[in-house]
XYZ file of C-alpha atoms in Angstrom:
282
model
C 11.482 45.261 -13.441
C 12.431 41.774 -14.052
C 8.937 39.445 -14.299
C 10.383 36.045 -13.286
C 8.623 32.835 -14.846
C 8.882 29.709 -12.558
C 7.291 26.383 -13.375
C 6.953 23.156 -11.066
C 7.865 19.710 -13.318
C 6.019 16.824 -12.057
C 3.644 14.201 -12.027
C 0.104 14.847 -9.823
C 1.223 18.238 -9.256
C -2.569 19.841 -9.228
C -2.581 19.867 -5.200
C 0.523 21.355 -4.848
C 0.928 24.676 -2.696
C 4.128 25.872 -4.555
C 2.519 28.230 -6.756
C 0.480 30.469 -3.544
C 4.321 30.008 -1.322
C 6.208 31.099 -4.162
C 3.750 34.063 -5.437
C 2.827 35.321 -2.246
C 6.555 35.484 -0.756
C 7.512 36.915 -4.228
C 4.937 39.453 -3.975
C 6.065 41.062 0.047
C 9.083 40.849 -1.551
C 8.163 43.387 -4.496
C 8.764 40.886 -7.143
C 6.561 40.499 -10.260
C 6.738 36.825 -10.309
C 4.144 33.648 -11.748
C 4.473 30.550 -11.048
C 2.897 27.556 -13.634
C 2.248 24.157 -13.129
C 3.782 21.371 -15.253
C 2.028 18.267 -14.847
C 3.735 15.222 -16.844
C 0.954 13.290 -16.536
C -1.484 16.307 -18.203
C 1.311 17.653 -21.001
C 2.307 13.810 -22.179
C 6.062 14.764 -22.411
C 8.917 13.698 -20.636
C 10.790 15.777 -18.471
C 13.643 16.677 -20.983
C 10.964 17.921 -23.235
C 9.426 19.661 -20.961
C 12.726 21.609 -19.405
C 13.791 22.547 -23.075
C 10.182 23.618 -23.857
C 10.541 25.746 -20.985
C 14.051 27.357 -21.492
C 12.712 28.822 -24.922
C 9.841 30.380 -23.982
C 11.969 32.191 -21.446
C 11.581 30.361 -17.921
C 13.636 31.612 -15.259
C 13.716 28.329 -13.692
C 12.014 25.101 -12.799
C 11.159 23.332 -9.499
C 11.446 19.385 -10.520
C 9.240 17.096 -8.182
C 8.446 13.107 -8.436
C 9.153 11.371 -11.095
C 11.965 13.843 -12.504
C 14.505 14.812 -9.854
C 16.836 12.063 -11.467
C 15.274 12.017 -15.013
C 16.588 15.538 -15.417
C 19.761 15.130 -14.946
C 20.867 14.359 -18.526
C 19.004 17.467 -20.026
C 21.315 19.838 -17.941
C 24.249 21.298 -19.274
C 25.394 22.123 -15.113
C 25.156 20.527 -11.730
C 26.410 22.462 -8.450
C 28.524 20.489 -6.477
C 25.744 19.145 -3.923
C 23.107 18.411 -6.353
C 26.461 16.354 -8.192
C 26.689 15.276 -4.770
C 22.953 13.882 -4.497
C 22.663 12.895 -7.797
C 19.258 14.606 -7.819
C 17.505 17.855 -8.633
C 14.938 19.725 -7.784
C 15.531 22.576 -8.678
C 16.600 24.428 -12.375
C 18.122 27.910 -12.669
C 18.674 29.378 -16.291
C 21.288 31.310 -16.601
C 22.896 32.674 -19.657
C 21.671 29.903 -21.750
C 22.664 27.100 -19.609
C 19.950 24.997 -17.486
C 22.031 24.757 -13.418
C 20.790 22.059 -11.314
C 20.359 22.696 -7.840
C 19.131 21.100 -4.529
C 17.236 22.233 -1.992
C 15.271 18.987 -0.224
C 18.280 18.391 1.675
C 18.940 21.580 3.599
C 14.841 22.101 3.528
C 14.990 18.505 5.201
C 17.159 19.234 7.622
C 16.171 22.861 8.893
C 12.202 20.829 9.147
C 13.798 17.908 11.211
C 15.665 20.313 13.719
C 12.314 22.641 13.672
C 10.025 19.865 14.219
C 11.769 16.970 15.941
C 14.390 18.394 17.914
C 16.386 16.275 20.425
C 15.395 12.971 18.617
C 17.688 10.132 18.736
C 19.420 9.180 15.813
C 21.806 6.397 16.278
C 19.750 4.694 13.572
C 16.913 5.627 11.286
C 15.556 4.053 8.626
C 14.992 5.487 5.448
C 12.420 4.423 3.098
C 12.690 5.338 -0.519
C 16.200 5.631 -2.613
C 14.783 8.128 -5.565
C 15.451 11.875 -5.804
C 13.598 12.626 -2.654
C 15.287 9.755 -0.580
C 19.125 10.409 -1.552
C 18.932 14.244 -0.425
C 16.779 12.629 2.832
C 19.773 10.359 3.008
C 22.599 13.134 2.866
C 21.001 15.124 5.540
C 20.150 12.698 7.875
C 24.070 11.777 7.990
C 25.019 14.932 8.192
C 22.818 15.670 11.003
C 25.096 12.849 12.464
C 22.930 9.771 12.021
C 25.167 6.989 13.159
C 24.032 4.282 10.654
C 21.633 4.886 7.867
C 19.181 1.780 6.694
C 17.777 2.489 3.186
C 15.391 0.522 2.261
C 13.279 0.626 -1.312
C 11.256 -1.689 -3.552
C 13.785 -1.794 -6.432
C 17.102 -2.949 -4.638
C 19.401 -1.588 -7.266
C 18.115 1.672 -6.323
C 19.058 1.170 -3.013
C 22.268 -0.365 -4.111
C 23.136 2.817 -5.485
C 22.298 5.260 -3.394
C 23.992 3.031 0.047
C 27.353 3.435 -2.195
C 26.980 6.812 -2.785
C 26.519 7.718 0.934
C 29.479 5.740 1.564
C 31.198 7.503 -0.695
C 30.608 10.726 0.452
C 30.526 9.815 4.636
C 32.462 6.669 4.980
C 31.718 2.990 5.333
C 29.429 1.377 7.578
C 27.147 4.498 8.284
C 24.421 3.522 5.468
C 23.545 -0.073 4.468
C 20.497 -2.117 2.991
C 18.143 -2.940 4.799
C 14.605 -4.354 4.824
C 11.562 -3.291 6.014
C 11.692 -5.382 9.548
C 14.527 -3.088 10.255
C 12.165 -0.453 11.451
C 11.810 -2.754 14.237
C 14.909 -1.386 16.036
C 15.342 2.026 14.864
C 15.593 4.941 16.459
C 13.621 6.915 13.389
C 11.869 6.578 10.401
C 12.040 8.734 7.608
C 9.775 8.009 4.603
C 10.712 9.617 1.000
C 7.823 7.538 -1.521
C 5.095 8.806 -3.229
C 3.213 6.266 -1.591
C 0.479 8.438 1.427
C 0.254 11.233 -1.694
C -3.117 11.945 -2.530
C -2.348 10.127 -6.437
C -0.688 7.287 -4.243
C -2.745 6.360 -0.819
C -2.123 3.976 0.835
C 0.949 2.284 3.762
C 4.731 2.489 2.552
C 5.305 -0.387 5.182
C 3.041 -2.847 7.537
C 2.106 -0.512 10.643
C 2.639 -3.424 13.058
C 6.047 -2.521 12.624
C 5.814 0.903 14.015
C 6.323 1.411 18.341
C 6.266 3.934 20.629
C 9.511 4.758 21.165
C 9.727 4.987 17.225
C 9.843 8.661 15.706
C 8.699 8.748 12.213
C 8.761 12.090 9.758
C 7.043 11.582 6.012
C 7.820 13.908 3.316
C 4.768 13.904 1.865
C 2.594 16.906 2.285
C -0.717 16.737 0.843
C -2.689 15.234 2.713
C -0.165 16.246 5.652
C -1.543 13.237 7.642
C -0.626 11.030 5.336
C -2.278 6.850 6.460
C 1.763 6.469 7.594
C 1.520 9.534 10.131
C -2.461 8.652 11.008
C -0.960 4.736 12.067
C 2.484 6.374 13.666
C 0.006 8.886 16.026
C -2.049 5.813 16.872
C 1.027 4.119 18.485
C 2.483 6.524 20.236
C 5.027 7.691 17.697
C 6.344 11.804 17.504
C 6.325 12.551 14.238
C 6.809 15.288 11.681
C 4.559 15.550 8.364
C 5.825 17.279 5.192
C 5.026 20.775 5.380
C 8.029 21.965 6.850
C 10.384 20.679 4.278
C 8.432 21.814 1.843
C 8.089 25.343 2.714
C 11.936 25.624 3.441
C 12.819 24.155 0.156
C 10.812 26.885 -1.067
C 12.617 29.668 0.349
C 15.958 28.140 -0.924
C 14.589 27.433 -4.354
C 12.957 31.556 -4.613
C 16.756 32.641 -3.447
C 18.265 30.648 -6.034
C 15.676 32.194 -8.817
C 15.524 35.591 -7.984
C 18.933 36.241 -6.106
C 16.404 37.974 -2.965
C 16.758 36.570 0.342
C 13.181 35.504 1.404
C 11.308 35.379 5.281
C 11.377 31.846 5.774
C 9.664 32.294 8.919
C 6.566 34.466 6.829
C 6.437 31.376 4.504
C 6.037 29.290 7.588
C 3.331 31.414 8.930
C 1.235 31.818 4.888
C 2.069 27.941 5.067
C -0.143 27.341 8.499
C -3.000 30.045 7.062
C -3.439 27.586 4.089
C -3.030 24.926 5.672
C -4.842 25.568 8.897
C -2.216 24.232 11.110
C 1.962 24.751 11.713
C 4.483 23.688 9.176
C 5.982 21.256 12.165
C 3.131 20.518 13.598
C 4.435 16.685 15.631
């Protein structure tokens, strides 16, 4: 029997629940499986070192997490058409050889959003953050049918790029620039920074711009009441924490590795055990 190898490539990683999703899935589904932690900040290597490190001592694959979904692009030698589509990763199959980016944020973003936040209005929604995170955000918010997408991020370029890739991909006018104020008029807000992590605390934007009628989801899962969510509850605001896209990113990501369909909805359930509440808990 195959004994799969998995790692998780990031910075801050030590809090992170992938390991006990991954193993414990791995293990109702029969699968001899262990999954290591890869923290940049601990191994002092960047991610291309890291990834090739990995793919000779026999990885079956990598989950990539903050700072490295984009970093790793030019250490792959394939990109599936989405991830190409994204221009991010987050997660590495090895196959034959060959290191295959993938993505799995987006659809995991998307199935949480639906799950957690159903009916919400989205003629606009803000995002904040244009990295790895925030351009697979981005995709699936306008392909949820998000009339007009305002991305918003501390380094303009960044935001530059990713408003002309969305373009691209669903036409012009549905994402633009924006700044923060524009959270003032939006139907949602979707925040994609590292900034509410427990290695980042802290407000991704001034809270007096938040209002009731505001819905606002954050990525970010530990602490999954992140200061963003705590100010957002305060006013009035449904929103969504983290834990939902993380667990169905998962699920994606163990399919991708193993080729076994997983029980998305008994990752949801060992999610709320750990956790001590649901993975869309609004």
């Amino acid at each position: 029997m195959t004994h799969y190898l998995i790692g998780l490539v990031g910075s801050g990683i030590g809090p992170s629940l992938s390991p006990a999703l991954h193993e414990r899935e791995a293990a109702e589904l029969g699968l001899r499986y262990t999954y290591r932690l890869l923290d940049l900040d601990d191994l002092r290597r960047p991610v291309g070192d890291v990834l090739a490190a990995a793919r000779e001592q026999g990885f079956h694959g990598l989950n990539v997490t903050h700072p490295g979904k984009q970093a790793v692009l030019p250490h792959l030698d394939e990109l599936v058409p989405e991830a190409a589509a994204l221009g991010a990763v987050n997660t590495v199959v090895f196959e034959n050889g060959r290191a295959v980016g993938h993505n799995t944020d987006a659809t995991g973003f998307a199935r949480s959003l639906g799950r957690g936040l159903p009916g919400v209005r989205l003629d606009e929604v803000v995002l904040l953050g244009a990295g790895g995170a925030g351009a697979a955000v981005g995709h699936a918010l306008l392909s949820l049918g998000t009339g007009r997408l305002a991305v918003h991020d501390v380094d303009p370029g960044r935001a530059e790029r990713l408003v002309e890739s969305l373009q691209r991909r669903f036409g012009a006018g549905r994402a633009v620039r924006c700044g923060p104020e524009a959270v003032r008029t939006a139907d949602g807000l979707v925040h994609a920074t590292p900034t509410g992590m427990a290695a980042h605390p802290g407000l991704p934007i001034d809270e007096s711009l938040l209002r009731e009628e505001l819905w606002v989801a954050d990525i970010v899962y530990r602490p999954l009441e992140t200061a963003l969510l705590a100010a957002a509850r305060a006013r009035g605001c449904r929103v969504l924490h983290g834990g939902g896209m993380v667990v169905l990113q998962a699920a994606e990501s163990l399919r991708l590795f193993t080729g076994v369909e997983p029980d998305a909805g008994r990752m949801l359930a060992h999610f709320e055990e750990l956790e001590g509440e649901p993975a869309h808990a609004s």
